[in-house]
């Protein structure tokens, strides 16, 4: 069974092919970072138009990479939500048209389920049950995972997602878009004792997150430094970046430890764009070593949005006979708890 996967939820166009026997056999990705850089963030209309331009050529490239023809494809999977409605419609429309033309089933995939299952693309994969931390620019969630489709959201951000807070703080520091990765690199040059940021919502019970206050704290710290120094030196920027990153990482780690204790599970999965953060990986590895548990991450190329995770997730559901009807439907907002178990 060979499944073509299409990802167009935001500003990456991803196309991949997953083979039941061989695993991932094609993976094509185009990032729109340069397109949106001048605006300091994703412009939805521009994202949609670029998906229109790039999706079909990437499908052709994926087929060529896998040395396949359309006749070899057994199903088409596409991201149907959550995400930007225009971007989602591009991928869904193309996927449905191809499935109809090729006379194969199609299925809409939940974007965050794709992220959650991305570590399964590795040979060293987690086993159910586990706790998943989904942490990206649009989501920060703790999920109890008992199987594919058996999800319980046990904690989530009540305001900004962690990745969004990274990007906004980076912008306050004058770093180039996308700022999250740049802030993490800058933090490596920071001094550990100059600034101390709060660890929001860790002084109370529960597993929910809040990161908007950290962004405000960073803005106030930057303004105070400007008053004292006149302009921010590179070292001051690095020190602020360090303190901010430590606060986010500590907060995520504390909540993960609570979630593992609450569920009794010994396996932790981290997925989403922020899962590529080296400091977060180091800290969670120490946590799980102390708890005598295991932590799993996607490969770096599968941390951010990609077609491989959509192809794999679609394969799991298509193999069980699930598929969508011909009508095109996307869900910009789509709780994972609405997904059916397989």
PDB file of C-alpha atoms in Angstrom, residues 121-304:
ATOM      1  CA  UNK A 121       8.630   7.248  11.095  1.00  0.00           C
ATOM      2  CA  UNK A 122      11.848   6.292  12.901  1.00  0.00           C
ATOM      3  CA  UNK A 123      12.977   2.700  13.423  1.00  0.00           C
ATOM      4  CA  UNK A 124      13.299   3.399  17.152  1.00  0.00           C
ATOM      5  CA  UNK A 125       9.673   4.256  17.741  1.00  0.00           C
ATOM      6  CA  UNK A 126       7.611   4.698  20.905  1.00  0.00           C
ATOM      7  CA  UNK A 127       5.022   2.166  22.004  1.00  0.00           C
ATOM      8  CA  UNK A 128       1.572   2.933  23.351  1.00  0.00           C
ATOM      9  CA  UNK A 129       0.617   4.200  25.852  1.00  0.00           C
ATOM     10  CA  UNK A 130       2.567   7.440  26.303  1.00  0.00           C
ATOM     11  CA  UNK A 131       2.291  11.114  27.158  1.00  0.00           C
ATOM     12  CA  UNK A 132       2.792  13.463  24.201  1.00  0.00           C
ATOM     13  CA  UNK A 133       3.903  17.076  24.387  1.00  0.00           C
ATOM     14  CA  UNK A 134       2.825  18.788  21.162  1.00  0.00           C
ATOM     15  CA  UNK A 135       4.670  22.067  21.064  1.00  0.00           C
ATOM     16  CA  UNK A 136       4.737  24.358  18.033  1.00  0.00           C
ATOM     17  CA  UNK A 137       3.948  27.875  16.869  1.00  0.00           C
ATOM     18  CA  UNK A 138       0.222  27.246  17.010  1.00  0.00           C
ATOM     19  CA  UNK A 139      -0.201  24.621  19.728  1.00  0.00           C
ATOM     20  CA  UNK A 140       1.099  23.617  23.126  1.00  0.00           C
ATOM     21  CA  UNK A 141      -0.693  20.553  24.438  1.00  0.00           C
ATOM     22  CA  UNK A 142      -0.132  17.610  26.741  1.00  0.00           C
ATOM     23  CA  UNK A 143      -1.978  14.560  25.457  1.00  0.00           C
ATOM     24  CA  UNK A 144      -2.568  11.170  27.002  1.00  0.00           C
ATOM     25  CA  UNK A 145      -2.159   8.701  24.138  1.00  0.00           C
ATOM     26  CA  UNK A 146      -3.472   5.160  24.530  1.00  0.00           C
ATOM     27  CA  UNK A 147      -3.488   4.305  20.823  1.00  0.00           C
ATOM     28  CA  UNK A 148      -4.039   5.865  17.399  1.00  0.00           C
ATOM     29  CA  UNK A 149      -7.090   8.062  17.816  1.00  0.00           C
ATOM     30  CA  UNK A 150      -7.306   7.404  21.575  1.00  0.00           C
ATOM     31  CA  UNK A 151      -6.380  10.861  22.781  1.00  0.00           C
ATOM     32  CA  UNK A 152      -7.180  12.848  25.901  1.00  0.00           C
ATOM     33  CA  UNK A 153      -5.930  16.429  26.076  1.00  0.00           C
ATOM     34  CA  UNK A 154      -4.853  16.798  29.707  1.00  0.00           C
ATOM     35  CA  UNK A 155      -3.199  20.221  29.415  1.00  0.00           C
ATOM     36  CA  UNK A 156      -2.921  23.064  26.923  1.00  0.00           C
ATOM     37  CA  UNK A 157      -1.986  26.727  26.633  1.00  0.00           C
ATOM     38  CA  UNK A 158      -4.699  29.161  27.655  1.00  0.00           C
ATOM     39  CA  UNK A 159      -3.153  31.890  25.482  1.00  0.00           C
ATOM     40  CA  UNK A 160       0.032  31.919  23.356  1.00  0.00           C
ATOM     41  CA  UNK A 161       1.640  28.674  22.246  1.00  0.00           C
ATOM     42  CA  UNK A 162       5.283  28.203  23.213  1.00  0.00           C
ATOM     43  CA  UNK A 163       6.505  28.545  19.620  1.00  0.00           C
ATOM     44  CA  UNK A 164       4.485  31.724  19.169  1.00  0.00           C
ATOM     45  CA  UNK A 165       6.057  33.169  22.329  1.00  0.00           C
ATOM     46  CA  UNK A 166       9.513  32.277  20.993  1.00  0.00           C
ATOM     47  CA  UNK A 167       8.826  34.043  17.692  1.00  0.00           C
ATOM     48  CA  UNK A 168       7.300  37.147  19.299  1.00  0.00           C
ATOM     49  CA  UNK A 169      10.144  37.506  21.795  1.00  0.00           C
ATOM     50  CA  UNK A 170      12.655  37.095  18.986  1.00  0.00           C
ATOM     51  CA  UNK A 171      10.922  39.908  17.133  1.00  0.00           C
ATOM     52  CA  UNK A 172      11.188  42.123  20.229  1.00  0.00           C
ATOM     53  CA  UNK A 173      14.920  41.413  20.197  1.00  0.00           C
ATOM     54  CA  UNK A 174      15.172  42.437  16.549  1.00  0.00           C
ATOM     55  CA  UNK A 175      15.956  38.953  15.251  1.00  0.00           C
ATOM     56  CA  UNK A 176      15.119  37.895  11.703  1.00  0.00           C
ATOM     57  CA  UNK A 177      11.960  35.913  10.907  1.00  0.00           C
ATOM     58  CA  UNK A 178      11.360  33.121  11.769  1.00  0.00           C
ATOM     59  CA  UNK A 179      12.749  34.094  15.129  1.00  0.00           C
ATOM     60  CA  UNK A 180      12.346  31.014  17.312  1.00  0.00           C
ATOM     61  CA  UNK A 181      15.378  29.152  15.993  1.00  0.00           C
ATOM     62  CA  UNK A 182      17.426  32.379  15.920  1.00  0.00           C
ATOM     63  CA  UNK A 183      16.561  33.061  19.562  1.00  0.00           C
ATOM     64  CA  UNK A 184      17.697  29.563  20.547  1.00  0.00           C
ATOM     65  CA  UNK A 185      21.024  30.045  18.775  1.00  0.00           C
ATOM     66  CA  UNK A 186      21.490  33.427  20.435  1.00  0.00           C
ATOM     67  CA  UNK A 187      20.676  31.948  23.853  1.00  0.00           C
ATOM     68  CA  UNK A 188      23.768  29.741  23.598  1.00  0.00           C
ATOM     69  CA  UNK A 189      25.876  32.894  24.063  1.00  0.00           C
ATOM     70  CA  UNK A 190      23.875  34.109  27.061  1.00  0.00           C
ATOM     71  CA  UNK A 191      24.972  34.410  30.700  1.00  0.00           C
ATOM     72  CA  UNK A 192      22.916  32.257  33.076  1.00  0.00           C
ATOM     73  CA  UNK A 193      22.742  34.606  36.060  1.00  0.00           C
ATOM     74  CA  UNK A 194      21.914  38.032  34.680  1.00  0.00           C
ATOM     75  CA  UNK A 195      18.133  37.786  34.159  1.00  0.00           C
ATOM     76  CA  UNK A 196      15.514  35.551  35.731  1.00  0.00           C
ATOM     77  CA  UNK A 197      12.138  35.039  34.092  1.00  0.00           C
ATOM     78  CA  UNK A 198       9.067  33.556  35.820  1.00  0.00           C
ATOM     79  CA  UNK A 199       7.865  29.991  35.254  1.00  0.00           C
ATOM     80  CA  UNK A 200       4.164  30.685  34.618  1.00  0.00           C
ATOM     81  CA  UNK A 201       1.469  28.486  36.170  1.00  0.00           C
ATOM     82  CA  UNK A 202       3.986  26.133  37.791  1.00  0.00           C
ATOM     83  CA  UNK A 203       3.149  27.389  41.294  1.00  0.00           C
ATOM     84  CA  UNK A 204      -0.369  25.959  41.095  1.00  0.00           C
ATOM     85  CA  UNK A 205      -1.839  22.523  40.369  1.00  0.00           C
ATOM     86  CA  UNK A 206      -2.784  21.489  36.862  1.00  0.00           C
ATOM     87  CA  UNK A 207      -1.238  20.872  33.459  1.00  0.00           C
ATOM     88  CA  UNK A 208      -2.284  23.979  31.514  1.00  0.00           C
ATOM     89  CA  UNK A 209       0.239  26.487  30.177  1.00  0.00           C
ATOM     90  CA  UNK A 210       0.406  30.255  29.739  1.00  0.00           C
ATOM     91  CA  UNK A 211       3.148  31.962  27.745  1.00  0.00           C
ATOM     92  CA  UNK A 212       1.759  35.432  26.999  1.00  0.00           C
ATOM     93  CA  UNK A 213       3.081  36.703  30.334  1.00  0.00           C
ATOM     94  CA  UNK A 214       6.609  35.623  29.442  1.00  0.00           C
ATOM     95  CA  UNK A 215       6.391  37.674  26.269  1.00  0.00           C
ATOM     96  CA  UNK A 216       5.283  40.698  28.314  1.00  0.00           C
ATOM     97  CA  UNK A 217       8.056  40.078  30.851  1.00  0.00           C
ATOM     98  CA  UNK A 218      10.573  39.961  27.988  1.00  0.00           C
ATOM     99  CA  UNK A 219       9.235  43.263  26.600  1.00  0.00           C
ATOM    100  CA  UNK A 220       9.546  44.919  30.017  1.00  0.00           C
ATOM    101  CA  UNK A 221      13.069  43.541  30.471  1.00  0.00           C
ATOM    102  CA  UNK A 222      14.085  44.852  27.058  1.00  0.00           C
ATOM    103  CA  UNK A 223      12.624  48.300  27.800  1.00  0.00           C
ATOM    104  CA  UNK A 224      14.451  48.471  31.137  1.00  0.00           C
ATOM    105  CA  UNK A 225      17.727  47.469  29.483  1.00  0.00           C
ATOM    106  CA  UNK A 226      17.218  50.174  26.854  1.00  0.00           C
ATOM    107  CA  UNK A 227      16.776  52.784  29.585  1.00  0.00           C
ATOM    108  CA  UNK A 228      19.968  51.652  31.272  1.00  0.00           C
ATOM    109  CA  UNK A 229      22.138  51.048  28.181  1.00  0.00           C
ATOM    110  CA  UNK A 230      20.661  53.330  25.512  1.00  0.00           C
ATOM    111  CA  UNK A 231      20.689  50.440  23.052  1.00  0.00           C
ATOM    112  CA  UNK A 232      20.784  46.695  23.425  1.00  0.00           C
ATOM    113  CA  UNK A 233      24.226  45.149  23.115  1.00  0.00           C
ATOM    114  CA  UNK A 234      24.561  41.738  21.518  1.00  0.00           C
ATOM    115  CA  UNK A 235      25.432  40.298  24.933  1.00  0.00           C
ATOM    116  CA  UNK A 236      22.321  41.772  26.532  1.00  0.00           C
ATOM    117  CA  UNK A 237      20.181  40.285  23.754  1.00  0.00           C
ATOM    118  CA  UNK A 238      21.854  36.923  24.336  1.00  0.00           C
ATOM    119  CA  UNK A 239      21.304  37.132  28.097  1.00  0.00           C
ATOM    120  CA  UNK A 240      17.609  37.904  27.627  1.00  0.00           C
ATOM    121  CA  UNK A 241      17.282  35.093  25.075  1.00  0.00           C
ATOM    122  CA  UNK A 242      18.927  32.689  27.512  1.00  0.00           C
ATOM    123  CA  UNK A 243      16.632  33.645  30.396  1.00  0.00           C
ATOM    124  CA  UNK A 244      13.535  33.424  28.199  1.00  0.00           C
ATOM    125  CA  UNK A 245      14.440  30.018  26.773  1.00  0.00           C
ATOM    126  CA  UNK A 246      15.234  28.634  30.236  1.00  0.00           C
ATOM    127  CA  UNK A 247      11.843  29.795  31.495  1.00  0.00           C
ATOM    128  CA  UNK A 248       9.989  28.091  28.627  1.00  0.00           C
ATOM    129  CA  UNK A 249      12.000  24.877  28.855  1.00  0.00           C
ATOM    130  CA  UNK A 250      11.626  24.671  32.646  1.00  0.00           C
ATOM    131  CA  UNK A 251       7.888  25.276  32.406  1.00  0.00           C
ATOM    132  CA  UNK A 252       7.416  22.569  29.775  1.00  0.00           C
ATOM    133  CA  UNK A 253       9.574  20.143  31.761  1.00  0.00           C
ATOM    134  CA  UNK A 254       7.708  20.717  35.019  1.00  0.00           C
ATOM    135  CA  UNK A 255       4.366  20.108  33.344  1.00  0.00           C
ATOM    136  CA  UNK A 256       5.655  16.990  31.561  1.00  0.00           C
ATOM    137  CA  UNK A 257       6.840  15.578  34.891  1.00  0.00           C
ATOM    138  CA  UNK A 258       3.402  16.233  36.378  1.00  0.00           C
ATOM    139  CA  UNK A 259       1.657  14.593  33.425  1.00  0.00           C
ATOM    140  CA  UNK A 260       3.816  11.475  33.684  1.00  0.00           C
ATOM    141  CA  UNK A 261       3.125  11.230  37.405  1.00  0.00           C
ATOM    142  CA  UNK A 262      -0.606  11.722  36.866  1.00  0.00           C
ATOM    143  CA  UNK A 263      -0.857   9.039  34.162  1.00  0.00           C
ATOM    144  CA  UNK A 264       1.748   6.674  35.565  1.00  0.00           C
ATOM    145  CA  UNK A 265       3.297   6.340  32.106  1.00  0.00           C
ATOM    146  CA  UNK A 266       7.052   6.007  31.558  1.00  0.00           C
ATOM    147  CA  UNK A 267       7.174   7.071  27.918  1.00  0.00           C
ATOM    148  CA  UNK A 268       7.207  10.680  26.691  1.00  0.00           C
ATOM    149  CA  UNK A 269       6.885  11.825  23.075  1.00  0.00           C
ATOM    150  CA  UNK A 270       7.786  15.378  22.030  1.00  0.00           C
ATOM    151  CA  UNK A 271       6.633  16.606  18.615  1.00  0.00           C
ATOM    152  CA  UNK A 272       6.049  19.848  16.731  1.00  0.00           C
ATOM    153  CA  UNK A 273       8.439  22.573  15.615  1.00  0.00           C
ATOM    154  CA  UNK A 274       9.727  23.422  19.099  1.00  0.00           C
ATOM    155  CA  UNK A 275      10.661  19.769  19.653  1.00  0.00           C
ATOM    156  CA  UNK A 276      13.784  20.528  17.609  1.00  0.00           C
ATOM    157  CA  UNK A 277      15.013  22.872  20.385  1.00  0.00           C
ATOM    158  CA  UNK A 278      18.288  21.419  21.675  1.00  0.00           C
ATOM    159  CA  UNK A 279      17.922  22.808  25.186  1.00  0.00           C
ATOM    160  CA  UNK A 280      14.445  21.297  25.519  1.00  0.00           C
ATOM    161  CA  UNK A 281      15.710  17.917  24.337  1.00  0.00           C
ATOM    162  CA  UNK A 282      18.614  17.964  26.786  1.00  0.00           C
ATOM    163  CA  UNK A 283      16.399  18.879  29.738  1.00  0.00           C
ATOM    164  CA  UNK A 284      13.709  16.304  28.961  1.00  0.00           C
ATOM    165  CA  UNK A 285      16.339  13.605  28.412  1.00  0.00           C
ATOM    166  CA  UNK A 286      17.636  14.287  31.943  1.00  0.00           C
ATOM    167  CA  UNK A 287      14.089  14.198  33.289  1.00  0.00           C
ATOM    168  CA  UNK A 288      13.309  10.836  31.712  1.00  0.00           C
ATOM    169  CA  UNK A 289      16.660   9.378  32.779  1.00  0.00           C
ATOM    170  CA  UNK A 290      15.845  10.304  36.361  1.00  0.00           C
ATOM    171  CA  UNK A 291      12.376   8.785  36.032  1.00  0.00           C
ATOM    172  CA  UNK A 292      13.829   5.640  34.408  1.00  0.00           C
ATOM    173  CA  UNK A 293      11.670   6.264  31.365  1.00  0.00           C
ATOM    174  CA  UNK A 294      12.153   6.963  27.659  1.00  0.00           C
ATOM    175  CA  UNK A 295      11.700  10.070  25.543  1.00  0.00           C
ATOM    176  CA  UNK A 296      11.143  10.055  21.778  1.00  0.00           C
ATOM    177  CA  UNK A 297      11.372  12.823  19.178  1.00  0.00           C
ATOM    178  CA  UNK A 298      10.828  13.007  15.424  1.00  0.00           C
ATOM    179  CA  UNK A 299      13.864  13.254  13.208  1.00  0.00           C
ATOM    180  CA  UNK A 300      14.802  16.940  12.753  1.00  0.00           C
ATOM    181  CA  UNK A 301      13.273  17.159   9.256  1.00  0.00           C
ATOM    182  CA  UNK A 302       9.960  15.885  10.646  1.00  0.00           C
ATOM    183  CA  UNK A 303       9.710  18.343  13.561  1.00  0.00           C
ATOM    184  CA  UNK A 304       8.328  21.158  11.425  1.00  0.00           C
TER     185      UNK A 304
END
